[in-house]
Each structure stands twice: as structure tokens, then as C-alpha cells.
CSV table of C-alpha atoms in Angstrom, one decimal:
chain,number,residue,atom,x,y,z
H,268,LEU,CA,0.0,0.0,0.0
H,269,GLU,CA,2.9,2.4,0.7
H,270,ALA,CA,4.3,1.5,-2.7
H,271,ARG,CA,1.0,2.5,-4.3
H,272,SER,CA,1.0,5.8,-2.4
H,273,VAL,CA,4.6,6.6,-3.6
H,274,ALA,CA,3.8,5.5,-7.2
H,275,THR,CA,0.8,7.9,-7.2
H,276,ILE,CA,2.9,10.8,-6.1
H,277,LYS,CA,5.6,10.0,-8.6
H,278,ALA,CA,3.0,9.9,-11.4
H,279,VAL,CA,1.6,13.2,-10.3
H,280,GLU,CA,5.1,14.7,-10.4
H,281,VAL,CA,5.6,13.5,-13.9
H,282,VAL,CA,2.4,15.2,-15.1
H,283,SER,CA,2.8,18.4,-13.1
H,284,LYS,CA,6.5,18.9,-14.1
H,285,TRP,CA,6.6,17.8,-17.7
H,286,LEU,CA,3.2,18.5,-19.3
H,287,PRO,CA,3.4,22.3,-18.9
H,288,ARG,CA,7.0,22.3,-20.3
H,289,VAL,CA,6.0,20.2,-23.3
H,290,LEU,CA,3.0,22.4,-24.0
H,291,LEU,CA,5.2,25.5,-23.8
H,292,VAL,CA,7.4,24.0,-26.5
H,293,ALA,CA,4.3,23.2,-28.6
H,294,LYS,CA,3.0,26.8,-28.1
H,295,THR,CA,6.3,28.2,-29.3
H,296,ALA,CA,6.2,25.9,-32.3
H,297,ARG,CA,2.6,27.1,-33.0
H,298,GLU,CA,3.6,30.7,-32.9
H,299,GLU,CA,6.5,30.0,-35.3
H,300,GLU,CA,4.1,28.1,-37.6
H,301,LYS,CA,1.8,31.2,-37.7
H,302,ARG,CA,4.8,33.5,-38.5
H,303,ARG,CA,6.0,31.2,-41.2
H,304,ALA,CA,2.6,31.0,-42.8
H,305,ALA,CA,2.4,34.8,-42.8
H,306,ARG,CA,5.7,35.1,-44.6
H,307,VAL,CA,5.5,32.4,-47.1
H,308,VAL,CA,3.2,32.7,-50.2
H,309,LYS,CA,2.1,29.2,-50.9
H,310,LYS,CA,2.3,28.0,-54.5
H,311,ARG,CA,-0.3,25.9,-56.1
H,312,GLY,CA,0.3,22.2,-55.7
H,313,ASP,CA,2.7,22.8,-52.8
H,314,ASN,CA,1.8,20.1,-50.3
H,315,VAL,CA,5.0,20.2,-48.2
H,316,ASP,CA,3.3,21.8,-45.2
H,317,SER,CA,0.3,19.5,-45.3
H,318,GLN,CA,2.7,16.6,-44.8
H,319,LYS,CA,4.0,17.9,-41.6
H,320,MET,CA,2.3,17.4,-38.3
H,321,SER,CA,1.1,20.5,-36.6
H,322,PRO,CA,1.8,21.1,-32.9
H,323,PHE,CA,-1.8,20.3,-32.1
H,324,GLU,CA,-1.6,17.0,-34.0
H,325,VAL,CA,1.6,16.1,-32.1
H,326,VAL,CA,-0.3,16.7,-28.8
H,327,LEU,CA,-3.3,14.8,-30.0
H,328,ASN,CA,-1.5,11.7,-31.4
H,329,ASN,CA,1.7,11.5,-29.2
H,330,ILE,CA,1.5,13.5,-26.0
H,331,ALA,CA,-2.2,13.1,-24.9
H,332,PRO,CA,-2.1,9.2,-25.0
H,333,SER,CA,1.0,9.2,-22.9
H,334,VAL,CA,-0.5,11.6,-20.4
H,335,THR,CA,-3.6,9.5,-20.3
H,336,ARG,CA,-1.7,6.4,-19.4
H,337,VAL,CA,0.1,8.2,-16.6
H,338,VAL,CA,-3.1,9.6,-15.2
H,339,GLU,CA,-4.7,6.1,-15.4
H,340,HIS,CA,-1.7,4.8,-13.4
H,341,ALA,CA,-2.1,7.5,-10.8
H,342,ALA,CA,-5.8,6.8,-10.5
H,343,PHE,CA,-5.3,3.1,-10.1
H,344,CYS,CA,-2.5,3.4,-7.5
H,345,GLY,CA,-4.5,6.1,-5.6
H,346,LEU,CA,-7.9,4.4,-5.6
H,347,GLY,CA,-7.4,0.7,-6.3
H,348,SER,CA,-10.9,0.4,-7.6
H,349,ALA,CA,-14.0,2.5,-8.3
H,350,PRO,CA,-17.0,2.6,-5.9
H,351,ARG,CA,-19.9,0.5,-7.0
H,352,GLY,CA,-22.4,2.3,-9.1
H,353,SER,CA,-20.0,5.2,-9.7
H,354,GLY,CA,-19.6,4.5,-13.4
H,355,MET,CA,-15.9,5.1,-13.2
H,356,ASP,CA,-13.5,2.9,-15.1
H,357,ILE,CA,-10.3,2.3,-13.1
H,358,LYS,CA,-7.9,0.3,-15.3
H,359,MET,CA,-5.5,-2.0,-13.6
H,360,THR,CA,-2.1,-0.7,-14.8
H,361,PHE,CA,0.0,-3.4,-13.2
H,362,GLY,CA,-0.3,-6.6,-11.3
H,363,LYS,CA,-2.8,-8.2,-13.6
H,364,LYS,CA,-1.0,-11.6,-13.5
H,365,ALA,CA,-0.2,-11.4,-9.8
H,366,GLN,CA,-1.7,-13.9,-7.3
H,367,GLU,CA,-5.3,-13.4,-6.3
H,368,LYS,CA,-4.4,-12.1,-2.8
H,369,LEU,CA,-2.0,-9.5,-4.2
H,370,ARG,CA,-4.6,-8.4,-6.8
H,371,ALA,CA,-7.1,-8.0,-4.0
H,372,LEU,CA,-4.6,-5.8,-2.1
H,373,LEU,CA,-3.9,-3.7,-5.2
H,374,ARG,CA,-7.6,-3.2,-5.7
H,375,SER,CA,-8.3,-2.2,-2.1
H,376,PRO,CA,-8.6,1.5,-1.0
H,377,LEU,CA,-5.6,3.0,0.7
H,378,PRO,CA,-5.6,3.6,4.5
H,379,PRO,CA,-7.0,7.0,5.6
H,380,SER,CA,-3.7,8.7,6.2
H,381,GLN,CA,-2.2,7.6,2.8
H,382,SER,CA,-5.5,8.3,1.0
H,383,SER,CA,-5.6,11.8,2.4
H,384,ARG,CA,-2.0,12.4,1.2
H,385,VAL,CA,-2.7,11.0,-2.2
H,386,GLY,CA,-5.9,13.0,-2.6
H,387,LYS,CA,-4.0,16.3,-2.2
H,388,GLU,CA,-1.5,15.3,-4.8
H,389,LEU,CA,-4.2,14.2,-7.3
H,390,ALA,CA,-6.1,17.5,-6.7
H,391,ASP,CA,-2.9,19.4,-7.7
H,392,MET,CA,-2.6,17.2,-10.8
H,393,VAL,CA,-6.1,18.0,-11.8
H,394,GLU,CA,-5.4,21.7,-11.6
H,395,VAL,CA,-2.4,21.2,-13.9
H,396,LEU,CA,-4.6,19.2,-16.3
H,397,PHE,CA,-7.2,22.0,-16.5
H,398,GLN,CA,-4.6,24.7,-17.1
H,399,SER,CA,-2.9,22.5,-19.7
H,400,SER,CA,-6.2,21.9,-21.4
H,401,VAL,CA,-6.6,25.6,-21.9
H,402,SER,CA,-3.1,25.8,-23.5
H,403,VAL,CA,-3.9,22.8,-25.8
H,404,ASP,CA,-7.1,24.6,-27.0
H,405,GLU,CA,-5.0,27.5,-28.1
H,406,LEU,CA,-3.0,25.2,-30.4
H,407,ARG,CA,-6.1,24.1,-32.4
H,408,PRO,CA,-5.9,24.9,-36.1
H,409,GLU,CA,-8.5,27.4,-37.2
H,410,GLN,CA,-10.3,28.2,-40.4
H,411,ASP,CA,-12.3,31.5,-40.7
H,412,GLY,CA,-11.7,32.1,-37.0
H,413,GLU,CA,-13.2,28.8,-35.9
H,414,PRO,CA,-11.3,25.7,-34.7
H,415,THR,CA,-11.3,22.9,-37.3
H,416,ILE,CA,-11.0,20.2,-34.5
H,417,LYS,CA,-13.6,20.4,-31.8
H,418,ILE,CA,-12.3,17.7,-29.4
H,419,SER,CA,-9.9,18.5,-26.6
H,420,PRO,CA,-7.1,15.8,-26.2
H,421,LEU,CA,-7.0,16.1,-22.4
H,422,ASP,CA,-10.8,15.8,-21.7
H,423,ASN,CA,-10.6,12.2,-20.7
H,424,CYS,CA,-7.6,12.9,-18.4
H,425,LYS,CA,-9.5,15.8,-16.7
H,426,THR,CA,-12.6,13.7,-16.2
H,427,LEU,CA,-10.7,10.7,-14.7
H,428,GLY,CA,-8.6,13.0,-12.5
H,429,GLU,CA,-11.6,14.9,-11.2
H,430,GLN,CA,-13.5,11.6,-10.5
H,431,SER,CA,-10.5,10.3,-8.7
H,432,VAL,CA,-10.2,13.3,-6.4
H,433,MET,CA,-13.9,13.2,-5.7
H,434,THR,CA,-13.8,9.5,-4.8
H,435,ILE,CA,-10.9,9.9,-2.5
H,436,GLU,CA,-12.4,12.9,-0.7
H,437,ARG,CA,-15.7,11.2,-0.3
H,438,ARG,CA,-13.9,8.2,1.2
H,439,ARG,CA,-12.1,10.6,3.5
H,440,CYS,CA,-15.5,11.9,4.7
H,441,ILE,CA,-16.7,8.4,5.4
H,442,TYR,CA,-13.5,7.7,7.4
H,443,ALA,CA,-13.8,10.9,9.4
H,444,PHE,CA,-17.5,10.6,10.1
H,445,ASP,CA,-17.0,6.9,11.2
H,446,ILE,CA,-14.4,7.9,13.7
H,447,CYS,CA,-16.4,10.8,14.9
H,448,ALA,CA,-19.5,8.7,15.3
H,449,ARG,CA,-17.7,6.1,17.3
H,450,GLY,CA,-16.4,8.8,19.6
H,451,CYS,CA,-19.8,10.4,20.0
H,452,SER,CA,-21.4,7.0,20.7
H,453,SER,CA,-18.8,6.2,23.4
H,454,ARG,CA,-19.2,9.5,25.1
H,455,ALA,CA,-23.0,9.4,24.9
H,456,THR,CA,-23.0,5.9,26.5
H,457,GLY,CA,-21.1,7.3,29.5
H,458,SER,CA,-22.8,10.7,29.9
H,459,GLY,CA,-26.1,10.3,28.1
H,460,LYS,CA,-25.4,13.5,26.1
H,461,PHE,CA,-24.7,13.7,22.3
H,462,ASP,CA,-21.4,15.5,21.6
H,463,ALA,CA,-22.6,17.9,18.8
H,464,GLU,CA,-19.4,20.0,19.3
H,465,ALA,CA,-17.3,17.1,18.1
H,466,LEU,CA,-19.4,16.6,15.0
H,467,LEU,CA,-19.2,20.3,14.2
H,468,SER,CA,-15.4,20.2,14.7
H,469,CYS,CA,-15.2,17.3,12.3
H,470,LEU,CA,-17.2,19.2,9.6
H,471,LYS,CA,-15.1,22.3,10.0
H,472,THR,CA,-11.9,20.3,9.6
H,473,LEU,CA,-13.1,18.5,6.5
H,474,SER,CA,-14.3,21.8,4.9
H,475,GLU,CA,-10.9,23.4,5.5
H,476,GLU,CA,-8.8,20.5,4.3
H,477,LEU,CA,-10.8,19.1,1.3
H,478,SER,CA,-10.4,20.6,-2.1
H,479,ARG,CA,-14.0,20.1,-3.0
H,480,PRO,CA,-16.0,20.1,0.2
H,481,GLU,CA,-19.2,21.3,-1.4
H,482,GLN,CA,-19.3,18.4,-3.8
H,483,CYS,CA,-18.9,15.7,-1.1
H,484,ALA,CA,-22.4,16.2,0.3
């Protein structure tokens, strides 16, 4: 379980560090492409430019699939498996041929402390993915002021990342309320009074530490 936690953090580091840098190179190439197009008067039958991949096509065909695999790995290591009925698709990125007990361990949720740590890392990764998606949209080829390609290469990554964060934060709420309920029950048994202050304190702590507290209701 500790190895899964570390693997998640490493995957997040790869996306957070390298994706913005790669897109910065792509953006520079796109600006150079625009300047070259403005300088060069194309001749009829000249199809040299059409044979070259644009920066957006490089992102779409080469970069986005690699980012998707890293995000899938981070989601699997961080979550193990999706909640029943959630509709999420958590792909098992390693350990498919391992023994049944090990596969069950890989598919199990992380302990509360590690889950909380991983959740913060995944939330940071999702923020990077949303910012990067905006940069990718700026690379789209246009015709008459409208983008010729409507899809965004990072949409699937953003969706999976967002779902992963929400799942982990909801699990954290369950852990926290379970501990709080046990404490309140124990104290009520002895004093006959319900400790509403402890419940309020639990809610305040969660609202301050979760990245999406309003969506965990």
C-alpha cells in the first residue's frame, strides 16, 4: 500500500512537471508556424506543409495518449478500484497476472492517512490538467476564426482526474464521520449526552482540508 502511495505521487510529479513544459514548446512551435505561414506565399500544388504534423496533432497523437496512461496509473494506484455504481473505469495498470491475494490488495482502498496524502496530490494534478487543457485549446488549427477540430485531447484525463479526487475525498469523509460517530457514541454511553461539538469540529476540519467540500455532500 505504501508503494502505491509513492507511485501515485511520482506519477503526479511527472504530469505536473513535464506536461506544462512540453506544451510550452508546442505553443512556441505554433507561434513560429503562424509567422512562417504569414511570410510564405504558398504555391499551387505545394503540399509540403500538409505533410508535416502541426503542434496540435503532435499533442493529439503523441502527448495526450502518454499523459492519459500516466493519469490512469495515478488513478489506479491512488484508488485501487472505483466505488460500486459510480460508473468510473479504473484500469489496472500493473499486477494483472499477480496472485489473487495480491490483486485484491492492489484493488483495495488506501488507508485513511495515505488516502488523504494521495488526494491532495491528485487535486494538484487535476489543476495542472485543467490549465494545460486551456493551453492545448490555443493550439487548435483554425479556419475562418473557428477551430477545425472540436475535441480536446485532455478531456478524458481531466474527467478521470476529477472523478479520482472526488472519490478519495468522499472516502475521507466516510472515514472521518465513522471515527467521529464512534467517539460520540462512546461519550454518549457514559454521559447520556450527544457531543454535537465534536461533529461540528469534524465538519469544519473537512471543509478546510478538502479541495471540493461542497461536492462531497
